[in-house]
Amino acid sequence: MKLIFTGHDYRYAVEQSLLAFFPEERPVCEGEDPHTARAALAMDGPAASAVTELSVDGKTSRGTACVDTSGAADEYERERLKQRAVKLSFFEAARALTGVTPAWGALTGIRPAKLAAGLLEEGKSEAETDAILRDTYFVSESRRKLCLPCAKAGLEAKRELQKNEISLYVGIPFCPTRCAYCSFVSNSVEKSFHLVEPYLQALLAEADSAAAMVRELGLKVRSFYMGGGTPTTLTAEQMDRLLGRLNEKFDLANAVERTVEAGRPDTITAEKLAVLKKNGVDRISVNPQSMDSRVLAAIGRRHSGDDIRAAMELVKAAGFPHVNMDLIAGLPEDAPEGFRRTLDEVVAFGTDNVTIHTLSLKKGSRIMLEGTRIPTVEEVSAMLDYAAPALRDAGFAPYYLYRQKYMSGSFENVGWCRPGGTGWYNIYIMEELHTILSLGAGGSTKMVDPEKDHIERVFNLKFPQEYIQRPEKIAANQAAFRAFYANM
């Protein structure tokens, strides 16, 4: 669809609205396209007035919206309100043209719970917040029932945080094989085995300097998370060396949780689990994505449903207090019946934390490159419509959620937990409550000053080879980190 902007350049906001209604369309701003969206914005004093005109398959529609920006605390807030006007005008035009109201209504952002949390913090009641989500943003009842509990969980996490607390993330960008849906910086160990040990040495060096910096700044680590890739791709000895150094250099004694992704069942052994327990890890994440061996083969996994069952037996025997399992709705070769069987079996494992992702059609993934057949939006919707009540019936409640671009059906990813099973790191990072210090290739350090509502980011080099060869980038990032805290 050809996007034509007048009076603004809110491309991302319009693109997200476009994909919610027209998932087969791809936005273009240059060249010709028979489908067009003309989105205009004009200011009349503090009033931001937006008009969107759509033309699709010979049909046209027009949507308008006006938002008062006079109450904006700063320029950032003013820009956000102006974007809201543009998005609401597009929503009105698209709904008139298609007769469809997406599950999340006019909301297009990554963090819908953050909006709800802000309303609650302003003094709105739960009922008033629910009404705003319904009447202003047209969010469906099922999504409001996800959003409000996640907002409340975020506010609970925020109340308990101390000003000098941060979270620590360590990235291991290696996997046994690359999944068809993946676009992360993750290297198949088969092809990059020679990089694992040099990478580990570079990571240990970064950890040493980062830990010294954290001590100098008087910061405390509240939560620790090792992700990837697949951290358990490392050998038991390598994991022991890394976790041992992290425990030695960082004070993790008072962290509320220490999580390691043991994502791929084919990397889980009793020896590695013993290493994790020895080093204080109290939460692991086993991410089968599906229990159906046919689906696993379609996404490039080299393990079966039986391998997942065997891995969970090892996990159960190891006695971790908390276990998370990830599933994806919308994988190739899956269907609503298969997804239901997978979820029922995962719940039966007794895990206290389940994350239900919706397939995100990422540009660099093999699914997109090869044109693999995936379930329809209606089928994905049926999967998610089963998941929410089934998890509630099993004693789970939603505690964090987020959305992604090019997500099937413009749905969401939701973390569910049983009482006491909250994964605090997930809330901290998704609701942007405090600083996340990220170590390793592709790491994104997010520095948060909650009092000023100010966020800055620095990024480690993306690929392991670059990360190993250019330690000066790490030094520059740590200098920026120190400067940020000096200015707080």
JSON list of C-alpha atoms in Angstrom, two decimals, residues 180-264:
[
{"chain": "A", "resi": 180, "resn": "ALA", "atom": "CA", "xyz": [12.80, -21.48, 10.60]},
{"chain": "A", "resi": 181, "resn": "TYR", "atom": "CA", "xyz": [11.04, -18.61, 12.40]},
{"chain": "A", "resi": 182, "resn": "CYS", "atom": "CA", "xyz": [14.20, -17.09, 13.89]},
{"chain": "A", "resi": 183, "resn": "SER", "atom": "CA", "xyz": [15.80, -13.82, 12.86]},
{"chain": "A", "resi": 184, "resn": "PHE", "atom": "CA", "xyz": [17.88, -13.31, 16.01]},
{"chain": "A", "resi": 185, "resn": "VAL", "atom": "CA", "xyz": [21.65, -13.23, 15.91]},
{"chain": "A", "resi": 186, "resn": "SER", "atom": "CA", "xyz": [22.05, -16.92, 16.58]},
{"chain": "A", "resi": 187, "resn": "ASN", "atom": "CA", "xyz": [24.77, -19.08, 15.09]},
{"chain": "A", "resi": 188, "resn": "SER", "atom": "CA", "xyz": [24.46, -22.80, 14.50]},
{"chain": "A", "resi": 189, "resn": "VAL", "atom": "CA", "xyz": [27.18, -24.50, 16.53]},
{"chain": "A", "resi": 190, "resn": "GLU", "atom": "CA", "xyz": [27.67, -26.87, 13.61]},
{"chain": "A", "resi": 191, "resn": "LYS", "atom": "CA", "xyz": [28.91, -23.95, 11.52]},
{"chain": "A", "resi": 192, "resn": "SER", "atom": "CA", "xyz": [30.56, -21.80, 14.20]},
{"chain": "A", "resi": 193, "resn": "PHE", "atom": "CA", "xyz": [31.94, -24.23, 16.78]},
{"chain": "A", "resi": 194, "resn": "HIS", "atom": "CA", "xyz": [35.36, -22.63, 16.44]},
{"chain": "A", "resi": 195, "resn": "LEU", "atom": "CA", "xyz": [33.93, -19.33, 17.73]},
{"chain": "A", "resi": 196, "resn": "VAL", "atom": "CA", "xyz": [32.44, -20.64, 20.97]},
{"chain": "A", "resi": 197, "resn": "GLU", "atom": "CA", "xyz": [35.61, -20.66, 23.09]},
{"chain": "A", "resi": 198, "resn": "PRO", "atom": "CA", "xyz": [36.96, -17.28, 21.83]},
{"chain": "A", "resi": 199, "resn": "TYR", "atom": "CA", "xyz": [33.50, -15.85, 22.35]},
{"chain": "A", "resi": 200, "resn": "LEU", "atom": "CA", "xyz": [33.44, -17.11, 25.92]},
{"chain": "A", "resi": 201, "resn": "GLN", "atom": "CA", "xyz": [36.82, -15.52, 26.62]},
{"chain": "A", "resi": 202, "resn": "ALA", "atom": "CA", "xyz": [35.62, -12.17, 25.26]},
{"chain": "A", "resi": 203, "resn": "LEU", "atom": "CA", "xyz": [32.43, -12.44, 27.31]},
{"chain": "A", "resi": 204, "resn": "LEU", "atom": "CA", "xyz": [34.37, -13.17, 30.50]},
{"chain": "A", "resi": 205, "resn": "ALA", "atom": "CA", "xyz": [36.50, -10.07, 29.87]},
{"chain": "A", "resi": 206, "resn": "GLU", "atom": "CA", "xyz": [33.38, -7.94, 29.36]},
{"chain": "A", "resi": 207, "resn": "ALA", "atom": "CA", "xyz": [31.83, -9.38, 32.53]},
{"chain": "A", "resi": 208, "resn": "ASP", "atom": "CA", "xyz": [34.93, -8.48, 34.57]},
{"chain": "A", "resi": 209, "resn": "SER", "atom": "CA", "xyz": [34.91, -4.83, 33.46]},
{"chain": "A", "resi": 210, "resn": "ALA", "atom": "CA", "xyz": [31.12, -4.53, 33.72]},
{"chain": "A", "resi": 211, "resn": "ALA", "atom": "CA", "xyz": [31.13, -5.91, 37.26]},
{"chain": "A", "resi": 212, "resn": "ALA", "atom": "CA", "xyz": [33.81, -3.40, 38.30]},
{"chain": "A", "resi": 213, "resn": "MET", "atom": "CA", "xyz": [31.68, -0.61, 36.80]},
{"chain": "A", "resi": 214, "resn": "VAL", "atom": "CA", "xyz": [28.56, -1.79, 38.64]},
{"chain": "A", "resi": 215, "resn": "ARG", "atom": "CA", "xyz": [30.46, -1.81, 41.96]},
{"chain": "A", "resi": 216, "resn": "GLU", "atom": "CA", "xyz": [31.89, 1.67, 41.33]},
{"chain": "A", "resi": 217, "resn": "LEU", "atom": "CA", "xyz": [28.41, 3.07, 40.64]},
{"chain": "A", "resi": 218, "resn": "GLY", "atom": "CA", "xyz": [26.91, 1.46, 43.74]},
{"chain": "A", "resi": 219, "resn": "LEU", "atom": "CA", "xyz": [24.40, -0.57, 41.75]},
{"chain": "A", "resi": 220, "resn": "LYS", "atom": "CA", "xyz": [22.80, -3.85, 42.85]},
{"chain": "A", "resi": 221, "resn": "VAL", "atom": "CA", "xyz": [21.68, -6.70, 40.59]},
{"chain": "A", "resi": 222, "resn": "ARG", "atom": "CA", "xyz": [18.02, -7.49, 41.27]},
{"chain": "A", "resi": 223, "resn": "SER", "atom": "CA", "xyz": [17.53, -10.13, 38.58]},
{"chain": "A", "resi": 224, "resn": "PHE", "atom": "CA", "xyz": [19.84, -12.17, 36.36]},
{"chain": "A", "resi": 225, "resn": "TYR", "atom": "CA", "xyz": [18.89, -13.66, 32.99]},
{"chain": "A", "resi": 226, "resn": "MET", "atom": "CA", "xyz": [21.01, -15.66, 30.56]},
{"chain": "A", "resi": 227, "resn": "GLY", "atom": "CA", "xyz": [19.43, -16.04, 27.14]},
{"chain": "A", "resi": 228, "resn": "GLY", "atom": "CA", "xyz": [20.34, -16.47, 23.52]},
{"chain": "A", "resi": 229, "resn": "GLY", "atom": "CA", "xyz": [20.44, -18.35, 21.27]},
{"chain": "A", "resi": 230, "resn": "THR", "atom": "CA", "xyz": [20.53, -21.31, 23.59]},
{"chain": "A", "resi": 231, "resn": "PRO", "atom": "CA", "xyz": [22.87, -20.96, 26.60]},
{"chain": "A", "resi": 232, "resn": "THR", "atom": "CA", "xyz": [22.86, -24.71, 27.19]},
{"chain": "A", "resi": 233, "resn": "THR", "atom": "CA", "xyz": [24.57, -25.11, 23.84]},
{"chain": "A", "resi": 234, "resn": "LEU", "atom": "CA", "xyz": [27.70, -24.51, 25.93]},
{"chain": "A", "resi": 235, "resn": "THR", "atom": "CA", "xyz": [29.32, -27.54, 27.49]},
{"chain": "A", "resi": 236, "resn": "ALA", "atom": "CA", "xyz": [28.86, -28.16, 31.20]},
{"chain": "A", "resi": 237, "resn": "GLU", "atom": "CA", "xyz": [32.45, -27.04, 31.80]},
{"chain": "A", "resi": 238, "resn": "GLN", "atom": "CA", "xyz": [31.99, -23.82, 29.81]},
{"chain": "A", "resi": 239, "resn": "MET", "atom": "CA", "xyz": [28.75, -22.98, 31.63]},
{"chain": "A", "resi": 240, "resn": "ASP", "atom": "CA", "xyz": [30.38, -23.67, 34.98]},
{"chain": "A", "resi": 241, "resn": "ARG", "atom": "CA", "xyz": [33.27, -21.39, 34.08]},
{"chain": "A", "resi": 242, "resn": "LEU", "atom": "CA", "xyz": [30.99, -18.58, 32.94]},
{"chain": "A", "resi": 243, "resn": "LEU", "atom": "CA", "xyz": [28.47, -18.78, 35.79]},
{"chain": "A", "resi": 244, "resn": "GLY", "atom": "CA", "xyz": [31.25, -19.16, 38.32]},
{"chain": "A", "resi": 245, "resn": "ARG", "atom": "CA", "xyz": [32.93, -15.98, 37.06]},
{"chain": "A", "resi": 246, "resn": "LEU", "atom": "CA", "xyz": [29.65, -14.07, 37.08]},
{"chain": "A", "resi": 247, "resn": "ASN", "atom": "CA", "xyz": [28.98, -15.15, 40.66]},
{"chain": "A", "resi": 248, "resn": "GLU", "atom": "CA", "xyz": [32.51, -14.17, 41.62]},
{"chain": "A", "resi": 249, "resn": "LYS", "atom": "CA", "xyz": [32.46, -10.72, 40.02]},
{"chain": "A", "resi": 250, "resn": "PHE", "atom": "CA", "xyz": [28.83, -9.65, 40.48]},
{"chain": "A", "resi": 251, "resn": "ASP", "atom": "CA", "xyz": [27.00, -9.73, 43.81]},
{"chain": "A", "resi": 252, "resn": "LEU", "atom": "CA", "xyz": [24.03, -11.93, 42.90]},
{"chain": "A", "resi": 253, "resn": "ALA", "atom": "CA", "xyz": [23.32, -13.09, 46.44]},
{"chain": "A", "resi": 254, "resn": "ASN", "atom": "CA", "xyz": [20.23, -10.89, 46.84]},
{"chain": "A", "resi": 255, "resn": "ALA", "atom": "CA", "xyz": [18.85, -11.26, 43.32]},
{"chain": "A", "resi": 256, "resn": "VAL", "atom": "CA", "xyz": [15.15, -12.17, 43.36]},
{"chain": "A", "resi": 257, "resn": "GLU", "atom": "CA", "xyz": [15.74, -14.67, 40.56]},
{"chain": "A", "resi": 258, "resn": "ARG", "atom": "CA", "xyz": [18.48, -16.19, 38.43]},
{"chain": "A", "resi": 259, "resn": "THR", "atom": "CA", "xyz": [17.21, -17.50, 35.12]},
{"chain": "A", "resi": 260, "resn": "VAL", "atom": "CA", "xyz": [18.92, -19.48, 32.36]},
{"chain": "A", "resi": 261, "resn": "GLU", "atom": "CA", "xyz": [17.25, -20.45, 29.10]},
{"chain": "A", "resi": 262, "resn": "ALA", "atom": "CA", "xyz": [17.73, -24.17, 28.53]},
{"chain": "A", "resi": 263, "resn": "GLY", "atom": "CA", "xyz": [15.61, -23.59, 25.49]},
{"chain": "A", "resi": 264, "resn": "ARG", "atom": "CA", "xyz": [16.39, -26.52, 23.23]}
]
